[in-house]
Structures are given as structure tokens and as C-alpha cells.
Tab-separated table of C-alpha atoms in Angstrom:
chain	number	residue	atom	x	y	z
A	1	UNK	CA	-31.640	47.572	50.348
A	2	UNK	CA	-35.393	47.689	51.031
A	3	UNK	CA	-37.819	48.063	48.155
A	4	UNK	CA	-38.895	51.516	49.427
A	5	UNK	CA	-35.321	52.818	49.546
A	6	UNK	CA	-34.659	51.546	46.021
A	7	UNK	CA	-37.901	52.849	44.506
A	8	UNK	CA	-37.732	56.397	45.907
A	9	UNK	CA	-34.704	57.566	43.847
A	10	UNK	CA	-36.118	55.816	40.774
A	11	UNK	CA	-39.411	57.654	41.133
A	12	UNK	CA	-37.504	60.929	41.426
A	13	UNK	CA	-35.613	60.154	38.228
A	14	UNK	CA	-38.908	59.447	36.456
A	15	UNK	CA	-40.357	62.754	37.659
A	16	UNK	CA	-37.237	64.674	36.632
A	17	UNK	CA	-36.745	63.144	33.187
A	18	UNK	CA	-40.419	62.361	32.425
A	19	UNK	CA	-39.768	60.760	29.023
A	20	UNK	CA	-37.173	58.232	27.936
A	21	UNK	CA	-35.984	56.811	24.649
A	22	UNK	CA	-37.013	53.195	24.165
A	23	UNK	CA	-33.478	52.061	24.963
A	24	UNK	CA	-33.397	54.100	28.179
A	25	UNK	CA	-36.889	53.023	29.172
A	26	UNK	CA	-36.123	49.308	28.939
A	27	UNK	CA	-32.827	49.689	30.800
A	28	UNK	CA	-34.503	51.751	33.513
A	29	UNK	CA	-37.365	49.260	33.645
A	30	UNK	CA	-34.976	46.433	34.480
A	31	UNK	CA	-33.170	48.612	37.012
A	32	UNK	CA	-36.463	49.389	38.772
A	33	UNK	CA	-37.444	45.729	39.187
A	34	UNK	CA	-36.923	44.882	42.837
A	35	UNK	CA	-39.432	42.190	43.742
A	36	UNK	CA	-38.275	38.811	44.986
A	37	UNK	CA	-40.078	37.102	42.088
A	38	UNK	CA	-39.658	37.332	38.318
A	39	UNK	CA	-41.858	40.326	37.547
A	40	UNK	CA	-43.995	40.548	34.428
A	41	UNK	CA	-43.201	43.407	32.039
A	42	UNK	CA	-46.269	45.180	30.650
A	43	UNK	CA	-46.817	47.713	27.902
A	44	UNK	CA	-49.631	50.273	27.775
A	45	UNK	CA	-50.104	51.848	24.355
A	46	UNK	CA	-52.446	54.823	24.025
A	47	UNK	CA	-54.011	54.998	20.570
A	48	UNK	CA	-55.620	57.837	18.654
A	49	UNK	CA	-58.962	56.077	18.337
A	50	UNK	CA	-62.470	56.455	19.711
A	51	UNK	CA	-63.244	52.999	21.132
A	52	UNK	CA	-66.920	53.972	21.460
A	53	UNK	CA	-67.108	53.709	17.680
A	54	UNK	CA	-67.294	50.063	16.620
A	55	UNK	CA	-65.065	50.638	13.586
A	56	UNK	CA	-62.310	52.078	15.794
A	57	UNK	CA	-62.273	49.432	18.533
A	58	UNK	CA	-58.992	47.558	18.144
A	59	UNK	CA	-58.872	43.841	18.892
A	60	UNK	CA	-56.333	41.298	17.744
A	61	UNK	CA	-53.531	38.932	18.701
A	62	UNK	CA	-49.779	38.726	18.179
A	63	UNK	CA	-47.241	35.938	18.561
A	64	UNK	CA	-44.438	37.347	20.715
A	65	UNK	CA	-41.089	36.082	19.358
A	66	UNK	CA	-39.814	35.273	22.847
A	67	UNK	CA	-43.095	34.236	24.442
A	68	UNK	CA	-44.497	35.668	27.669
A	69	UNK	CA	-42.574	33.589	30.177
A	70	UNK	CA	-45.856	32.361	31.617
A	71	UNK	CA	-47.240	28.858	31.473
A	72	UNK	CA	-50.645	29.027	29.775
A	73	UNK	CA	-53.341	26.583	30.841
A	74	UNK	CA	-55.564	25.879	27.853
A	75	UNK	CA	-59.076	24.462	27.764
A	76	UNK	CA	-60.145	23.207	24.342
A	77	UNK	CA	-63.899	22.971	23.901
A	78	UNK	CA	-64.264	20.523	21.028
A	79	UNK	CA	-66.359	17.601	19.831
A	80	UNK	CA	-65.118	14.075	20.738
A	81	UNK	CA	-63.424	13.580	17.363
A	82	UNK	CA	-61.117	16.566	18.074
A	83	UNK	CA	-60.258	15.793	21.695
A	84	UNK	CA	-57.132	13.754	21.047
A	85	UNK	CA	-55.823	16.285	18.527
A	86	UNK	CA	-56.225	19.034	21.128
A	87	UNK	CA	-54.458	17.008	23.833
A	88	UNK	CA	-51.621	16.067	21.486
A	89	UNK	CA	-51.128	19.765	20.667
A	90	UNK	CA	-50.752	20.606	24.346
A	91	UNK	CA	-54.238	21.424	25.663
A	92	UNK	CA	-54.415	20.929	29.424
A	93	UNK	CA	-58.045	19.858	29.141
A	94	UNK	CA	-60.205	18.999	26.137
A	95	UNK	CA	-63.851	18.068	25.869
A	96	UNK	CA	-67.304	19.510	25.410
A	97	UNK	CA	-70.467	19.411	27.520
A	98	UNK	CA	-68.753	18.033	30.645
A	99	UNK	CA	-66.470	21.100	30.819
A	100	UNK	CA	-69.303	23.508	30.083
A	101	UNK	CA	-71.151	22.015	33.056
A	102	UNK	CA	-68.045	22.323	35.242
A	103	UNK	CA	-67.711	26.000	34.333
A	104	UNK	CA	-71.379	26.559	35.183
A	105	UNK	CA	-70.593	25.076	38.599
A	106	UNK	CA	-67.706	27.514	39.134
A	107	UNK	CA	-64.637	25.746	37.711
A	108	UNK	CA	-62.184	28.185	36.099
A	109	UNK	CA	-58.773	26.483	36.260
A	110	UNK	CA	-57.573	27.719	32.853
A	111	UNK	CA	-56.087	30.827	31.260
A	112	UNK	CA	-57.348	30.487	27.669
A	113	UNK	CA	-60.287	28.811	25.968
A	114	UNK	CA	-60.086	27.589	22.389
A	115	UNK	CA	-63.115	26.230	20.558
A	116	UNK	CA	-64.170	24.886	17.193
A	117	UNK	CA	-66.993	26.763	15.417
A	118	UNK	CA	-69.428	23.875	15.939
A	119	UNK	CA	-69.145	24.336	19.716
A	120	UNK	CA	-70.104	27.991	19.852
A	121	UNK	CA	-73.847	27.448	20.234
A	122	UNK	CA	-73.186	25.343	23.345
A	123	UNK	CA	-70.626	27.807	24.682
A	124	UNK	CA	-73.324	30.486	24.603
A	125	UNK	CA	-74.565	28.968	27.877
A	126	UNK	CA	-71.411	30.157	29.653
A	127	UNK	CA	-70.816	33.403	27.763
A	128	UNK	CA	-71.834	35.492	30.799
A	129	UNK	CA	-69.200	33.663	32.854
A	130	UNK	CA	-66.347	33.717	30.344
A	131	UNK	CA	-67.010	37.128	28.783
A	132	UNK	CA	-66.372	39.395	31.801
A	133	UNK	CA	-63.143	37.497	32.511
A	134	UNK	CA	-61.864	37.910	28.938
A	135	UNK	CA	-62.005	34.155	28.346
A	136	UNK	CA	-64.716	33.944	25.689
A	137	UNK	CA	-63.394	32.342	22.464
A	138	UNK	CA	-63.299	34.794	19.575
A	139	UNK	CA	-62.493	34.282	15.903
A	140	UNK	CA	-60.809	37.735	15.730
A	141	UNK	CA	-58.012	36.566	18.004
A	142	UNK	CA	-57.831	33.040	16.608
A	143	UNK	CA	-59.469	31.194	19.492
A	144	UNK	CA	-62.410	29.994	17.413
A	145	UNK	CA	-60.986	27.797	14.682
A	146	UNK	CA	-61.059	24.377	13.089
A	147	UNK	CA	-57.255	24.300	13.137
A	148	UNK	CA	-57.276	23.571	16.838
A	149	UNK	CA	-53.758	22.146	16.899
A	150	UNK	CA	-52.137	25.264	15.444
A	151	UNK	CA	-54.108	27.586	17.738
A	152	UNK	CA	-53.017	25.693	20.835
A	153	UNK	CA	-49.371	25.618	19.790
A	154	UNK	CA	-49.384	29.384	19.156
A	155	UNK	CA	-50.841	30.130	22.587
A	156	UNK	CA	-48.375	27.835	24.289
A	157	UNK	CA	-45.535	29.555	22.425
A	158	UNK	CA	-46.544	33.032	23.601
A	159	UNK	CA	-49.387	34.387	21.484
A	160	UNK	CA	-51.294	37.121	23.333
A	161	UNK	CA	-54.542	38.849	22.478
A	162	UNK	CA	-55.282	42.504	23.113
A	163	UNK	CA	-58.024	45.084	22.746
A	164	UNK	CA	-58.619	48.752	23.466
A	165	UNK	CA	-60.224	49.651	26.769
A	166	UNK	CA	-62.742	52.456	27.259
A	167	UNK	CA	-59.964	55.058	27.088
A	168	UNK	CA	-58.379	53.750	23.896
A	169	UNK	CA	-55.479	52.080	25.708
A	170	UNK	CA	-54.135	48.648	24.795
A	171	UNK	CA	-52.465	46.734	27.627
A	172	UNK	CA	-50.423	43.568	27.140
A	173	UNK	CA	-47.700	41.563	28.885
A	174	UNK	CA	-44.467	41.489	26.861
A	175	UNK	CA	-42.349	39.118	28.916
A	176	UNK	CA	-40.535	38.793	32.210
A	177	UNK	CA	-37.723	40.824	33.789
A	178	UNK	CA	-35.470	37.777	33.452
A	179	UNK	CA	-35.745	38.020	29.647
A	180	UNK	CA	-33.283	40.896	29.590
A	181	UNK	CA	-33.249	44.022	27.450
A	182	UNK	CA	-33.019	42.541	23.948
A	183	UNK	CA	-35.849	40.007	24.262
A	184	UNK	CA	-38.155	42.535	25.909
A	185	UNK	CA	-37.495	44.996	23.092
A	186	UNK	CA	-38.140	42.319	20.443
A	187	UNK	CA	-41.468	41.414	22.025
A	188	UNK	CA	-42.480	45.054	22.448
A	189	UNK	CA	-41.722	45.934	18.824
A	190	UNK	CA	-43.592	42.861	17.563
A	191	UNK	CA	-46.631	43.977	19.563
A	192	UNK	CA	-46.419	47.595	18.387
A	193	UNK	CA	-45.967	46.627	14.741
A	194	UNK	CA	-49.051	44.427	14.895
A	195	UNK	CA	-51.138	47.189	16.470
A	196	UNK	CA	-49.842	49.667	13.898
A	197	UNK	CA	-51.140	47.507	11.034
A	198	UNK	CA	-54.629	47.699	12.546
A	199	UNK	CA	-55.114	51.460	12.323
A	200	UNK	CA	-58.769	52.100	11.358
A	201	UNK	CA	-59.342	54.105	8.192
A	202	UNK	CA	-61.650	56.394	10.140
A	203	UNK	CA	-58.965	57.231	12.714
A	204	UNK	CA	-57.506	60.674	12.025
A	205	UNK	CA	-54.323	62.272	13.306
A	206	UNK	CA	-51.613	60.545	15.324
A	207	UNK	CA	-52.392	56.857	15.892
A	208	UNK	CA	-49.583	55.679	18.206
A	209	UNK	CA	-49.893	58.453	20.789
A	210	UNK	CA	-48.183	57.353	24.006
A	211	UNK	CA	-46.348	54.330	25.377
A	212	UNK	CA	-45.584	53.402	28.970
A	213	UNK	CA	-43.736	50.369	30.302
A	214	UNK	CA	-43.890	48.897	33.783
A	215	UNK	CA	-43.080	45.814	35.809
A	216	UNK	CA	-45.501	44.151	38.228
A	217	UNK	CA	-44.230	46.122	41.214
A	218	UNK	CA	-42.368	48.949	39.497
A	219	UNK	CA	-43.304	52.477	38.406
A	220	UNK	CA	-44.673	53.371	34.980
A	221	UNK	CA	-41.994	54.607	32.583
A	222	UNK	CA	-43.052	56.802	29.677
A	223	UNK	CA	-41.339	56.424	26.306
A	224	UNK	CA	-40.740	59.576	24.265
A	225	UNK	CA	-43.839	59.810	22.066
A	226	UNK	CA	-42.134	61.701	19.227
A	227	UNK	CA	-40.496	58.620	17.734
A	228	UNK	CA	-43.108	55.898	18.385
A	229	UNK	CA	-43.988	55.593	14.707
A	230	UNK	CA	-40.321	55.339	13.759
A	231	UNK	CA	-40.007	52.245	15.957
A	232	UNK	CA	-42.497	50.231	13.881
A	233	UNK	CA	-41.363	51.156	10.362
């Protein structure tokens, strides 16, 4: 069956039902996956915050219990005395000024950058390159630390960082279609529970407002908003 023929009845079901329980949403999500590759599963969580206010902008990280299913290429920007520690922990590349120069020349063959605090003044030279791509090390998500070994191991195991966009939505990958229903649910709930703990004191009213799940090539599937808070208790 072609992708178009499979997607059309699924889209109709989404339009007709509109909202699904979490259990239904995950099952339907897996049913809708029809690409020839192992699609990434993503969650979009709409929060009751005003991201224009600095005290309501959510940013953090969470270790997904089942990982993301993606190999993460890590660059560790560290002084020479930390290079071997970083490599032993699993960093794909580790060093200091030589990698900063490579990045200035256009090299970007990495997915995450981890740095020790004593490197941050040097990294300022490439902030305009890393920042727009979401690669700038940040202490809030654990990518600026002296415990470089632990940070690398967590990222390799499936730690993901997240932040609200301009509309107050947090997007994050929560695994692959091949994970199956149970592992996707475990990852999703771990993510939602972490976000729930970060509710700003100045945020009033409903905090976890809407949730939608999707695969790389599949349609967005809305989860019934009435019981979102119950899922993270």
C-alpha cells in the first residue's frame, strides 16, 4: 500500500475523533508510521506560560529511560588535562582551541557540545555560530560542568534538553517507532514529569495545556487535554 493510501484514512480518523487518550494516541501513532526508515517520535507540549517573560521561559533537560534511539556525536571542549577523561567517557572529539578554530572555519560534525567552565571565555568566540543552532553549552541543561565524564555518559544514554519556543511550546524527541508502545510511553511520561516540576510560580491557570504526538512523516495526534495533569502525578 502506498504511503498516500495509508495516510488518507488515518487523517480522516484524526479529524473525526480529534482527541485521543494517551493509550490510543500512542497506538495510533505507531499505526500511522509508514516510512521505510525508523521514524523519530516527537512530543509537542503546549504550556500555560508567557515565554516573553524571563521568569516563565522553561529550559531544562531530562534523561529518557529508554534513550532516543539516535547516536549522539559529542564534542567536548576542555583543557588538555581533561581530554583523556572526555574520550574515555565516550566523547567523539575532545580538545580546546584547535576545535574552536575548526568551528570558525565551518566544521560542525557534532550533535552536542559539552564544556568545562574554564573554557567558556574561549567559546564566546563561536557563540554566534553555536547559539542559533542550539549547540551552545549551557549550565541549565548540564552541558557546562566540571563533571565532564558524567555529562557525556548521560547524553550518550539519551539525555535531551528542551526549552519553550516563542509560542510557549516545548518540542522534544521521545524515541523511535521501533521502541514500541511501552517504551515510548515511559519516555513521554519522564519528559512530562520533568516539565511539570518546572512550573514557574508566576504562571497562573492550567500549566500543561495541550499535547500532540507525531512521527517524522506522520500526522500530529492530539492527546485529550483533560487528563494531562493526571498523567504526571
